[in-house]
Amino acid sequence: MSHQSDQAQALPFPILIGDIGGTNARFAIVESADKDAGEPRIVQTASYANIDDAILAVLDGAPVKPRSAVLAVAGPVEGDEIALTNCPWVVRPKQMFATIGLTDILVLNDFEAQALAVVALGDDHMEKIGSGEPEEGAGRVVLGPGTGLGVAGLIHALGRWIPVPGEGGHMDIGPRSQRDFEVFPHLEKLEGRISGEQILCGRGLVNTYRAVALADGKTPTLTQPAQVTAAALAGSDPIAEEALSLFVTCLGRTAGDLALVFKSKGGVFLTGGIAQKIVPALKQGNFRKAFEDKAPHRELMASMPVYVITHPLAALAGLAAYARTPSLFGIETGDRRWRA
């Protein structure tokens, strides 16, 4: 890519960056290419009728007024009205020119931002799970169980890191062990099938807990993901312990499948609040065992490192890196960028 198109790729500073999830929206301002992002502001999506009101509240009293924005949203980025999957907000970039005074807006998928973060963050924000060493410039995979299951690949080509967003959280997932065949019939299905999101996200963990209880003829009593993880990690509820163990095993299998797809010798990165909370469970061994159990490629899998990203605002760090130096990344802006 020429220097001229690098210039075209850059957004005018100051740049508002935003990571907009189903529950929380996180914002910061990047003033210039040689400055770190300013103090992050976090708001709950339920507190504001729309994203414009939330941004205006965040900018109220801010030391600088942004001219442009890079927003990462939890949902597919299509058309001039971008609906969020797990929140009633709709992003309307053309409207933001008038309401917020922006002149240039780029909207990305939230897992593209997570993929950018893998490049932006150093080792001090990673917790390693098991063995393996990263190969420089090799493919990488990011997956995050949260409100849903987000997945993105990251490949290095032509001197740039290129995020590959998709809907990998909706791949089929099936039983394998004898115990799986007892539990899986009790999992709640989505239109007749079990996809990754039916197990590997917050509501999926509760779904798994229910299925384990029902498989043994017991009555499930816990209804929130945090209750299941807390009881499992405390060792106070055998059903919750088994549910978390199955969750971790299925996460290992899915992470391994994705690692095979991308041949991700650069590493597999688990992101989001759930992964951060269950690090002790991930380190117990069944995650790595399931991850590596991919004959005939067991040796290849054992050589791939897995990390939990421990940075609390990883996606914002990725967006800040892109805002400062877009030329490091191969992001096709195309019909996802609006200029006034």
Coordinates of C-alpha atoms in Angstrom, one line a residue, residues 5-337:
S5 CA -3.2 5.6 0.8
D6 CA -1.7 5.3 4.3
Q7 CA -2.5 8.9 4.7
A8 CA -6.0 8.3 3.4
Q9 CA -6.4 5.5 5.9
A10 CA -5.6 7.7 8.9
L11 CA -8.4 9.5 10.6
P12 CA -8.0 13.1 11.7
F13 CA -7.0 13.6 15.4
P14 CA -8.3 13.9 18.1
I15 CA -10.0 10.5 17.6
L16 CA -12.8 9.1 19.8
I17 CA -12.4 5.4 20.3
G18 CA -15.3 3.2 21.5
D19 CA -15.8 -0.4 22.4
I20 CA -19.5 -0.9 22.5
G21 CA -20.7 -4.2 24.0
G22 CA -24.2 -5.5 24.9
T23 CA -23.9 -4.3 28.6
N24 CA -21.1 -1.7 28.7
A25 CA -19.7 0.9 26.4
R26 CA -16.1 2.0 26.9
F27 CA -14.7 5.2 25.4
A28 CA -11.4 7.2 25.3
I29 CA -9.8 9.9 23.2
V30 CA -6.6 9.6 21.3
E31 CA -5.2 13.2 20.9
S32 CA -2.3 12.5 18.5
A33 CA -0.1 9.7 17.0
D34 CA 2.5 10.1 19.7
K35 CA 0.1 10.1 22.7
D36 CA -1.6 7.2 24.6
A37 CA -5.3 7.2 24.8
G38 CA -6.8 9.4 27.5
E39 CA -8.6 8.3 30.6
P40 CA -11.3 5.7 29.7
R41 CA -14.9 6.4 30.4
I42 CA -17.2 3.4 30.9
V43 CA -21.0 3.7 30.7
Q44 CA -23.8 1.1 30.9
T45 CA -25.8 0.9 27.7
A46 CA -29.0 0.6 29.6
S47 CA -28.4 4.1 31.1
Y48 CA -28.9 5.9 27.8
A49 CA -31.6 5.8 25.2
N50 CA -29.1 5.8 22.3
I51 CA -25.4 5.8 21.6
D52 CA -25.4 9.5 20.6
D53 CA -26.6 10.5 24.1
A54 CA -24.0 8.3 25.7
I55 CA -21.2 9.8 23.7
L56 CA -22.4 13.4 24.4
A57 CA -22.4 12.5 28.2
V58 CA -18.9 11.1 27.9
L59 CA -17.6 14.2 26.0
D60 CA -19.2 16.6 28.4
G61 CA -16.3 18.3 30.1
A62 CA -13.7 16.4 28.1
P63 CA -10.4 18.4 27.6
V64 CA -10.6 18.0 23.8
K65 CA -13.3 17.6 21.2
P66 CA -12.9 14.7 18.8
R67 CA -13.0 15.2 15.1
S68 CA -13.3 11.6 14.2
A69 CA -14.2 8.2 15.7
V70 CA -13.3 4.5 15.5
L71 CA -16.1 2.5 17.1
A72 CA -16.1 -1.3 17.6
V73 CA -19.6 -2.7 18.0
A74 CA -20.9 -6.1 19.0
G75 CA -22.7 -7.0 15.9
P76 CA -22.3 -7.2 12.1
V77 CA -21.4 -3.9 10.4
E78 CA -23.7 -3.5 7.5
G79 CA -25.5 -0.5 6.0
D80 CA -26.0 3.0 7.4
E81 CA -27.9 1.8 10.5
I82 CA -25.9 -0.7 12.5
A83 CA -27.9 -2.5 15.1
L84 CA -26.2 -4.1 18.1
T85 CA -26.9 -7.8 18.7
N86 CA -27.5 -7.7 22.5
C87 CA -28.5 -4.1 23.1
P88 CA -31.2 -1.8 21.6
W89 CA -28.8 0.9 20.4
V90 CA -28.4 1.5 16.7
V91 CA -25.3 3.3 15.4
R92 CA -26.1 5.9 12.7
P93 CA -22.8 7.4 11.6
K94 CA -24.4 10.0 9.3
Q95 CA -26.6 11.3 12.2
M96 CA -23.4 11.5 14.4
F97 CA -22.0 14.2 12.1
A98 CA -24.8 16.5 13.3
T99 CA -25.4 15.3 16.8
I100 CA -21.7 15.0 17.9
G101 CA -19.9 17.2 15.3
L102 CA -17.7 14.4 14.0
T103 CA -16.4 14.5 10.4
D104 CA -15.0 11.0 9.9
I105 CA -16.3 7.7 11.4
L106 CA -15.1 4.1 11.1
V107 CA -17.1 1.2 12.5
L108 CA -15.5 -2.2 13.1
N109 CA -16.7 -5.4 14.6
D110 CA -15.9 -5.8 18.3
F111 CA -13.7 -8.9 17.7
E112 CA -11.7 -7.1 15.1
A113 CA -10.8 -4.7 17.9
Q114 CA -9.9 -7.7 20.2
A115 CA -7.7 -9.0 17.4
L116 CA -5.9 -5.6 17.1
A117 CA -5.4 -5.8 20.9
V118 CA -3.4 -9.0 20.5
V119 CA -0.8 -7.0 18.6
A120 CA -1.0 -3.9 20.8
L121 CA -0.6 -5.6 24.2
G122 CA 2.6 -6.9 25.7
D123 CA 3.4 -10.0 27.7
D124 CA 2.6 -8.2 31.0
H125 CA -1.1 -8.4 29.9
M126 CA -1.1 -12.1 29.2
E127 CA -1.5 -15.2 31.4
K128 CA -0.1 -18.3 29.7
I129 CA -2.0 -21.6 29.8
G130 CA 0.3 -24.6 29.3
S131 CA 3.3 -25.0 27.0
G132 CA 4.3 -23.8 23.5
E133 CA 6.2 -20.8 22.2
P134 CA 4.9 -18.3 19.7
E135 CA 6.3 -18.1 16.2
E136 CA 6.9 -14.6 15.0
G137 CA 4.6 -13.5 12.2
A138 CA 2.5 -16.7 12.4
G139 CA -1.3 -16.7 12.4
R140 CA -3.2 -16.0 15.6
V141 CA -6.7 -16.7 16.9
V142 CA -8.8 -14.7 19.4
L143 CA -11.9 -16.1 21.1
G144 CA -13.9 -14.7 23.9
P145 CA -16.8 -16.2 25.8
G146 CA -18.9 -13.3 27.1
T147 CA -22.5 -12.2 26.3
G148 CA -22.0 -14.4 23.2
L149 CA -18.9 -16.2 21.8
G150 CA -16.7 -13.9 19.7
V151 CA -14.1 -15.3 17.4
A152 CA -11.5 -13.6 15.0
G153 CA -8.4 -14.7 13.2
L154 CA -5.3 -12.6 12.8
I155 CA -2.9 -13.1 9.9
H156 CA 0.3 -11.3 9.0
A157 CA 0.7 -10.5 5.3
L158 CA 2.5 -7.8 3.2
G159 CA 3.9 -6.3 6.4
R160 CA 0.6 -5.8 8.1
W161 CA -1.6 -7.5 10.7
I162 CA -5.0 -8.4 9.1
P163 CA -7.9 -9.2 11.4
V164 CA -10.4 -11.8 10.0
P165 CA -13.7 -11.3 11.7
G166 CA -16.5 -13.9 11.5
E167 CA -19.2 -15.7 13.3
G168 CA -17.1 -18.6 14.6
G169 CA -19.1 -18.7 17.8
H170 CA -22.0 -20.3 15.9
M171 CA -20.1 -23.4 14.7
D172 CA -21.7 -26.7 15.7
I173 CA -20.3 -28.4 18.8
G174 CA -21.0 -32.0 19.7
P175 CA -20.6 -34.6 22.4
R176 CA -17.4 -36.7 22.5
S177 CA -17.0 -38.6 25.8
Q178 CA -19.5 -41.0 27.4
R179 CA -20.5 -38.3 29.9
D180 CA -21.0 -35.8 27.1
F181 CA -23.6 -38.2 25.6
E182 CA -25.5 -38.2 28.9
V183 CA -25.4 -34.4 29.3
F184 CA -25.8 -33.0 25.8
P185 CA -29.4 -34.2 25.3
H186 CA -30.4 -31.9 28.1
L187 CA -28.7 -28.8 26.6
E188 CA -31.2 -26.2 25.3
K189 CA -30.9 -26.1 21.5
L190 CA -31.2 -23.2 19.1
E191 CA -33.6 -24.2 16.3
G192 CA -32.6 -27.9 16.8
R193 CA -28.9 -27.5 17.0
I194 CA -26.1 -27.0 19.6
S195 CA -23.6 -24.3 18.5
G196 CA -20.6 -23.0 20.5
E197 CA -22.8 -20.2 21.9
Q198 CA -25.2 -22.7 23.5
I199 CA -22.3 -23.7 25.9
L200 CA -19.4 -21.2 25.6
C201 CA -20.8 -17.9 26.9
G202 CA -22.5 -16.6 30.0
R203 CA -26.0 -18.1 29.3
G204 CA -24.3 -21.1 27.8
L205 CA -22.5 -21.8 31.2
V206 CA -26.0 -21.7 32.9
N207 CA -27.4 -24.0 30.1
T208 CA -24.5 -26.4 30.8
Y209 CA -25.1 -26.3 34.5
R210 CA -28.8 -27.1 34.0
A211 CA -28.0 -30.0 31.7
V212 CA -25.5 -31.5 34.1
A213 CA -28.1 -31.3 36.9
L214 CA -30.9 -32.8 34.7
A215 CA -28.6 -35.6 33.5
D216 CA -28.3 -36.8 37.1
G217 CA -32.0 -36.2 38.0
K218 CA -31.1 -33.2 40.2
T219 CA -32.8 -29.8 40.4
P220 CA -30.8 -26.9 39.2
T221 CA -30.8 -23.9 41.6
L222 CA -28.3 -21.4 40.2
T223 CA -29.5 -19.0 37.5
Q224 CA -26.6 -16.6 36.9
P225 CA -23.2 -17.3 35.2
A226 CA -21.4 -15.6 38.1
Q227 CA -23.1 -17.9 40.6
V228 CA -22.0 -21.0 38.6
T229 CA -18.3 -19.9 38.3
A230 CA -18.2 -18.8 42.0
A231 CA -19.6 -22.1 43.3
A232 CA -17.4 -24.1 41.0
L233 CA -14.2 -22.3 41.9
A234 CA -15.1 -22.4 45.6
G235 CA -15.7 -26.2 45.3
S236 CA -19.1 -25.7 47.1
D237 CA -21.4 -27.2 44.4
P238 CA -20.4 -30.5 42.5
I239 CA -22.9 -29.7 39.7
A240 CA -21.4 -26.3 39.2
E241 CA -17.9 -27.8 39.3
E242 CA -18.7 -30.3 36.6
A243 CA -20.4 -27.6 34.5
L244 CA -17.4 -25.4 34.6
S245 CA -15.1 -28.4 33.9
L246 CA -17.2 -29.3 30.8
F247 CA -17.3 -25.6 29.8
V248 CA -13.4 -25.5 30.0
T249 CA -13.1 -28.8 28.0
C250 CA -15.5 -27.5 25.2
L251 CA -13.6 -24.2 25.1
G252 CA -10.4 -26.2 24.7
R253 CA -11.9 -28.3 21.8
T254 CA -13.2 -25.2 20.1
A255 CA -10.0 -23.2 20.6
G256 CA -8.1 -26.2 19.1
D257 CA -10.4 -26.4 16.1
L258 CA -9.9 -22.7 15.4
A259 CA -6.1 -23.1 15.9
L260 CA -6.2 -25.8 13.2
V261 CA -8.1 -23.6 10.8
F262 CA -5.7 -20.7 11.1
K263 CA -2.6 -22.8 11.9
S264 CA -2.1 -20.3 14.7
K265 CA 1.5 -20.9 15.7
G266 CA 1.6 -17.3 16.8
G267 CA -0.8 -18.1 19.7
V268 CA -4.4 -18.5 20.7
F269 CA -5.8 -15.7 22.8
L270 CA -8.8 -16.0 25.2
T271 CA -10.3 -12.6 26.0
G272 CA -13.1 -11.1 28.1
G273 CA -14.4 -11.3 31.6
I274 CA -15.3 -15.0 31.8
A275 CA -11.8 -16.1 30.7
Q276 CA -10.2 -13.8 33.2
K277 CA -12.4 -15.1 36.1
I278 CA -11.7 -18.8 35.3
V279 CA -7.9 -18.8 34.9
P280 CA -7.5 -21.3 37.8
A281 CA -9.9 -23.7 36.0
L282 CA -8.2 -23.2 32.7
K283 CA -4.8 -24.1 34.3
Q284 CA -6.1 -27.4 35.8
G285 CA -5.2 -29.4 32.6
N286 CA -8.4 -30.4 30.9
F287 CA -8.4 -27.2 28.7
R288 CA -4.9 -28.0 27.3
K289 CA -5.7 -31.7 27.0
A290 CA -8.8 -31.0 24.9
F291 CA -6.9 -28.3 22.9
E292 CA -4.1 -30.7 22.0
D293 CA -6.3 -33.8 21.4
K294 CA -6.4 -33.4 17.7
A295 CA -4.8 -36.5 16.1
P296 CA -2.9 -36.6 13.7
H297 CA -1.7 -33.0 14.7
R298 CA -1.1 -33.5 18.5
E299 CA 2.5 -32.3 18.2
L300 CA 1.5 -29.2 16.3
M301 CA -1.1 -28.4 18.9
A302 CA 1.3 -28.9 21.8
S303 CA 3.6 -26.4 20.2
M304 CA 1.0 -23.6 20.1
P305 CA 0.8 -21.3 23.1
V306 CA -2.5 -20.2 24.6
Y307 CA -2.9 -17.0 26.6
V308 CA -5.6 -15.3 28.6
I309 CA -5.6 -11.6 27.9
T310 CA -5.8 -10.0 31.4
H311 CA -6.0 -6.3 30.3
P312 CA -9.4 -5.0 31.5
L313 CA -9.9 -2.8 28.4
A314 CA -8.2 -4.9 25.7
A315 CA -10.4 -3.8 22.8
L316 CA -9.8 -0.1 23.6
A317 CA -6.0 -0.7 23.5
G318 CA -6.4 -2.3 20.1
L319 CA -8.5 0.6 18.8
A320 CA -5.9 3.1 20.2
A321 CA -3.1 1.2 18.4
Y322 CA -5.1 1.4 15.1
A323 CA -6.0 5.1 15.6
R324 CA -2.3 6.0 16.1
T325 CA -0.7 3.8 13.4
P326 CA -3.3 2.5 10.9
S327 CA -0.5 1.5 8.5
L328 CA 0.4 -1.5 10.9
F329 CA -3.0 -3.1 10.2
G330 CA -4.7 -4.3 7.0
I331 CA -8.2 -3.2 7.7
E332 CA -10.6 -2.9 4.7
T333 CA -12.5 0.3 5.6
G334 CA -14.7 0.3 2.4
D335 CA -18.3 0.8 3.2
R336 CA -17.7 0.9 7.0
R337 CA -16.3 4.4 6.9

